[in-house]
Amino acid sequence: MSTKQISVFLENKEGRIRDAIKILGEENINIHALSIADTTKYGILRLIVDDNFKAVQSFEKNNFIVRENDVVIVTVPDEPNGLNSTLEVLNDGKINIEYIYAFSNVKIDEAIVVIRLENIEKAIELFKENGIKVLEQEDIDKL
């Protein structure tokens, strides 16, 4: 099963990232992971949080453009070649990765990788066939 990620579109100007993060803090929403992609004028702040519904409502209430996207979150051995062995599964299955970012958590001894893919269902099937743990929203909520 895929997990929802929140994408917030930001003007690339001083203070906008802090403004977005402040909203989550004021609403007592915990950020598990984030990634920022930017261009000269705009950026996309991608977030894995503990309460997507509340986060989306809070951003919209503060006039941010926000979307939810499906991503796959897997655990990866925290050792040399750990990520590579996971990505080989996707490569062998001819599944393209749109983007990827990672985070760690003290409750899990492995790295946690967020992957946006073209074919999510096929990727999940391949991960499970190869013994790669796919985290579901309830797993993320426990972090």
PDB file of C-alpha atoms in Angstrom:
ATOM      1  CA  MET A   1       0.000   0.000   0.000  1.00  0.00           C
ATOM      2  CA  SER A   2       1.227   3.454  -0.809  1.00  0.00           C
ATOM      3  CA  THR A   3       1.443   6.303   1.681  1.00  0.00           C
ATOM      4  CA  LYS A   4       0.397   9.897   1.224  1.00  0.00           C
ATOM      5  CA  GLN A   5       2.975  12.656   1.061  1.00  0.00           C
ATOM      6  CA  ILE A   6       2.099  16.337   1.257  1.00  0.00           C
ATOM      7  CA  SER A   7       3.520  18.711  -1.354  1.00  0.00           C
ATOM      8  CA  VAL A   8       3.405  22.435  -0.628  1.00  0.00           C
ATOM      9  CA  PHE A   9       4.151  24.914  -3.412  1.00  0.00           C
ATOM     10  CA  LEU A  10       6.202  27.866  -2.202  1.00  0.00           C
ATOM     11  CA  GLU A  11       7.474  31.070  -3.682  1.00  0.00           C
ATOM     12  CA  ASN A  12      11.241  31.019  -3.545  1.00  0.00           C
ATOM     13  CA  LYS A  13      11.623  33.993  -1.257  1.00  0.00           C
ATOM     14  CA  GLU A  14      12.952  34.663   2.191  1.00  0.00           C
ATOM     15  CA  GLY A  15      10.876  33.225   5.023  1.00  0.00           C
ATOM     16  CA  ARG A  16       8.444  31.062   3.021  1.00  0.00           C
ATOM     17  CA  ILE A  17       9.853  27.718   4.212  1.00  0.00           C
ATOM     18  CA  ARG A  18       9.802  28.932   7.794  1.00  0.00           C
ATOM     19  CA  ASP A  19       6.208  30.153   7.343  1.00  0.00           C
ATOM     20  CA  ALA A  20       5.143  26.680   6.210  1.00  0.00           C
ATOM     21  CA  ILE A  21       7.009  24.892   8.976  1.00  0.00           C
ATOM     22  CA  LYS A  22       5.652  27.315  11.583  1.00  0.00           C
ATOM     23  CA  ILE A  23       2.088  26.414  10.599  1.00  0.00           C
ATOM     24  CA  LEU A  24       2.762  22.752  11.317  1.00  0.00           C
ATOM     25  CA  GLY A  25       4.339  23.622  14.654  1.00  0.00           C
ATOM     26  CA  GLU A  26       1.393  25.759  15.691  1.00  0.00           C
ATOM     27  CA  GLU A  27      -0.957  22.883  14.850  1.00  0.00           C
ATOM     28  CA  ASN A  28       1.211  20.389  16.791  1.00  0.00           C
ATOM     29  CA  ILE A  29       1.879  18.339  13.653  1.00  0.00           C
ATOM     30  CA  ASN A  30       5.096  16.326  13.695  1.00  0.00           C
ATOM     31  CA  ILE A  31       7.310  16.211  10.607  1.00  0.00           C
ATOM     32  CA  HIS A  32       8.870  12.801  10.007  1.00  0.00           C
ATOM     33  CA  ALA A  33      10.658  13.728   6.776  1.00  0.00           C
ATOM     34  CA  LEU A  34      10.983  16.604   4.358  1.00  0.00           C
ATOM     35  CA  SER A  35      12.554  17.397   1.047  1.00  0.00           C
ATOM     36  CA  ILE A  36      12.771  20.653  -0.858  1.00  0.00           C
ATOM     37  CA  ALA A  37      13.105  20.991  -4.624  1.00  0.00           C
ATOM     38  CA  ASP A  38      13.526  24.489  -5.953  1.00  0.00           C
ATOM     39  CA  THR A  39      13.770  26.574  -9.057  1.00  0.00           C
ATOM     40  CA  THR A  40      14.595  30.256  -9.278  1.00  0.00           C
ATOM     41  CA  LYS A  41      10.999  31.344  -8.549  1.00  0.00           C
ATOM     42  CA  TYR A  42       9.239  28.432  -6.850  1.00  0.00           C
ATOM     43  CA  GLY A  43       9.887  25.388  -4.757  1.00  0.00           C
ATOM     44  CA  ILE A  44       8.095  22.272  -3.635  1.00  0.00           C
ATOM     45  CA  LEU A  45       8.266  21.306   0.011  1.00  0.00           C
ATOM     46  CA  ARG A  46       7.507  17.590   0.339  1.00  0.00           C
ATOM     47  CA  LEU A  47       6.554  16.295   3.757  1.00  0.00           C
ATOM     48  CA  ILE A  48       5.771  13.094   5.592  1.00  0.00           C
ATOM     49  CA  VAL A  49       3.841  14.105   8.715  1.00  0.00           C
ATOM     50  CA  ASP A  50       1.852  12.427  11.456  1.00  0.00           C
ATOM     51  CA  ASP A  51      -1.494  13.992  10.489  1.00  0.00           C
ATOM     52  CA  ASN A  52      -1.994  14.646   6.771  1.00  0.00           C
ATOM     53  CA  PHE A  53      -5.615  15.757   7.062  1.00  0.00           C
ATOM     54  CA  LYS A  54      -4.850  18.406   9.659  1.00  0.00           C
ATOM     55  CA  ALA A  55      -1.717  19.522   7.800  1.00  0.00           C
ATOM     56  CA  VAL A  56      -3.563  19.982   4.494  1.00  0.00           C
ATOM     57  CA  GLN A  57      -6.353  21.917   6.200  1.00  0.00           C
ATOM     58  CA  SER A  58      -3.848  24.137   7.992  1.00  0.00           C
ATOM     59  CA  PHE A  59      -1.915  24.936   4.820  1.00  0.00           C
ATOM     60  CA  GLU A  60      -5.076  25.685   2.859  1.00  0.00           C
ATOM     61  CA  LYS A  61      -6.397  27.889   5.654  1.00  0.00           C
ATOM     62  CA  ASN A  62      -3.159  29.905   5.346  1.00  0.00           C
ATOM     63  CA  ASN A  63      -3.435  30.226   1.545  1.00  0.00           C
ATOM     64  CA  PHE A  64      -0.746  27.723   0.603  1.00  0.00           C
ATOM     65  CA  ILE A  65      -1.223  25.535  -2.462  1.00  0.00           C
ATOM     66  CA  VAL A  66      -1.007  21.967  -1.181  1.00  0.00           C
ATOM     67  CA  ARG A  67      -1.517  18.507  -2.682  1.00  0.00           C
ATOM     68  CA  GLU A  68      -1.316  14.937  -1.495  1.00  0.00           C
ATOM     69  CA  ASN A  69       0.640  12.426  -3.580  1.00  0.00           C
ATOM     70  CA  ASP A  70       1.118   8.694  -3.306  1.00  0.00           C
ATOM     71  CA  VAL A  71       4.623   7.541  -2.457  1.00  0.00           C
ATOM     72  CA  VAL A  72       6.154   4.271  -1.363  1.00  0.00           C
ATOM     73  CA  ILE A  73       8.107   4.202   1.880  1.00  0.00           C
ATOM     74  CA  VAL A  74      10.498   1.314   2.457  1.00  0.00           C
ATOM     75  CA  THR A  75      13.127   0.389   4.976  1.00  0.00           C
ATOM     76  CA  VAL A  76      16.662  -0.045   3.713  1.00  0.00           C
ATOM     77  CA  PRO A  77      19.586  -1.686   5.485  1.00  0.00           C
ATOM     78  CA  ASP A  78      21.691   1.077   7.019  1.00  0.00           C
ATOM     79  CA  GLU A  79      24.943  -0.245   5.582  1.00  0.00           C
ATOM     80  CA  PRO A  80      27.045   0.125   2.437  1.00  0.00           C
ATOM     81  CA  ASN A  81      25.088  -1.014  -0.641  1.00  0.00           C
ATOM     82  CA  GLY A  82      21.813  -1.040   1.323  1.00  0.00           C
ATOM     83  CA  LEU A  83      20.088   1.527  -0.865  1.00  0.00           C
ATOM     84  CA  ASN A  84      21.630   0.160  -4.042  1.00  0.00           C
ATOM     85  CA  SER A  85      20.236  -3.323  -3.424  1.00  0.00           C
ATOM     86  CA  THR A  86      16.789  -1.838  -2.953  1.00  0.00           C
ATOM     87  CA  LEU A  87      17.013   0.274  -6.086  1.00  0.00           C
ATOM     88  CA  GLU A  88      18.176  -2.739  -8.103  1.00  0.00           C
ATOM     89  CA  VAL A  89      14.746  -4.271  -7.545  1.00  0.00           C
ATOM     90  CA  LEU A  90      13.174  -1.269  -9.266  1.00  0.00           C
ATOM     91  CA  ASN A  91      15.775  -1.249 -12.008  1.00  0.00           C
ATOM     92  CA  ASP A  92      15.249  -4.943 -12.732  1.00  0.00           C
ATOM     93  CA  GLY A  93      11.498  -4.295 -12.876  1.00  0.00           C
ATOM     94  CA  LYS A  94      12.065  -1.360 -15.254  1.00  0.00           C
ATOM     95  CA  ILE A  95      10.312   1.056 -12.892  1.00  0.00           C
ATOM     96  CA  ASN A  96      11.395   4.676 -13.122  1.00  0.00           C
ATOM     97  CA  ILE A  97      12.032   6.710  -9.970  1.00  0.00           C
ATOM     98  CA  GLU A  98      10.731  10.277 -10.136  1.00  0.00           C
ATOM     99  CA  TYR A  99      12.465  11.323  -6.929  1.00  0.00           C
ATOM    100  CA  ILE A 100      13.693   9.914  -3.652  1.00  0.00           C
ATOM    101  CA  TYR A 101      14.606  11.127  -0.180  1.00  0.00           C
ATOM    102  CA  ALA A 102      15.415   9.442   3.090  1.00  0.00           C
ATOM    103  CA  PHE A 103      15.212   9.845   6.814  1.00  0.00           C
ATOM    104  CA  SER A 104      16.024   7.884   9.934  1.00  0.00           C
ATOM    105  CA  ASN A 105      14.231   7.254  13.185  1.00  0.00           C
ATOM    106  CA  VAL A 106      15.507   5.894  16.469  1.00  0.00           C
ATOM    107  CA  LYS A 107      12.661   3.354  16.570  1.00  0.00           C
ATOM    108  CA  ILE A 108      13.883   1.606  13.408  1.00  0.00           C
ATOM    109  CA  ASP A 109      17.439   0.331  12.938  1.00  0.00           C
ATOM    110  CA  GLU A 110      17.249   0.792   9.177  1.00  0.00           C
ATOM    111  CA  ALA A 111      17.134   3.861   6.957  1.00  0.00           C
ATOM    112  CA  ILE A 112      13.698   4.894   5.737  1.00  0.00           C
ATOM    113  CA  VAL A 113      13.387   5.875   2.094  1.00  0.00           C
ATOM    114  CA  VAL A 114      10.507   7.745   0.452  1.00  0.00           C
ATOM    115  CA  ILE A 115      10.182   7.006  -3.273  1.00  0.00           C
ATOM    116  CA  ARG A 116       7.897   8.557  -5.868  1.00  0.00           C
ATOM    117  CA  LEU A 117       7.485   6.114  -8.765  1.00  0.00           C
ATOM    118  CA  GLU A 118       5.695   5.763 -12.070  1.00  0.00           C
ATOM    119  CA  ASN A 119       4.145   2.391 -11.256  1.00  0.00           C
ATOM    120  CA  ILE A 120       3.516   2.227  -7.515  1.00  0.00           C
ATOM    121  CA  GLU A 121       1.515  -1.013  -7.425  1.00  0.00           C
ATOM    122  CA  LYS A 122       4.123  -2.945  -9.416  1.00  0.00           C
ATOM    123  CA  ALA A 123       6.912  -1.518  -7.255  1.00  0.00           C
ATOM    124  CA  ILE A 124       5.188  -2.590  -4.048  1.00  0.00           C
ATOM    125  CA  GLU A 125       4.686  -6.065  -5.446  1.00  0.00           C
ATOM    126  CA  LEU A 126       8.378  -6.310  -6.392  1.00  0.00           C
ATOM    127  CA  PHE A 127       9.509  -4.973  -3.009  1.00  0.00           C
ATOM    128  CA  LYS A 128       7.419  -7.570  -1.188  1.00  0.00           C
ATOM    129  CA  GLU A 129       8.615 -10.396  -3.457  1.00  0.00           C
ATOM    130  CA  ASN A 130      12.197  -9.404  -2.623  1.00  0.00           C
ATOM    131  CA  GLY A 131      11.673  -9.161   1.142  1.00  0.00           C
ATOM    132  CA  ILE A 132      11.846  -5.377   1.300  1.00  0.00           C
ATOM    133  CA  LYS A 133       9.596  -3.971   4.006  1.00  0.00           C
ATOM    134  CA  VAL A 134       7.047  -1.466   2.736  1.00  0.00           C
ATOM    135  CA  LEU A 135       5.834   0.860   5.477  1.00  0.00           C
ATOM    136  CA  GLU A 136       2.171   1.757   5.576  1.00  0.00           C
ATOM    137  CA  GLN A 137       0.616   4.873   7.058  1.00  0.00           C
ATOM    138  CA  GLU A 138       0.008   3.141  10.386  1.00  0.00           C
ATOM    139  CA  ASP A 139       3.743   2.292  10.546  1.00  0.00           C
ATOM    140  CA  ILE A 140       4.591   5.935   9.907  1.00  0.00           C
ATOM    141  CA  ASP A 141       2.110   7.056  12.534  1.00  0.00           C
ATOM    142  CA  LYS A 142       3.999   4.987  15.147  1.00  0.00           C
ATOM    143  CA  LEU A 143       7.342   6.665  14.465  1.00  0.00           C
TER     144      LEU A 143
END
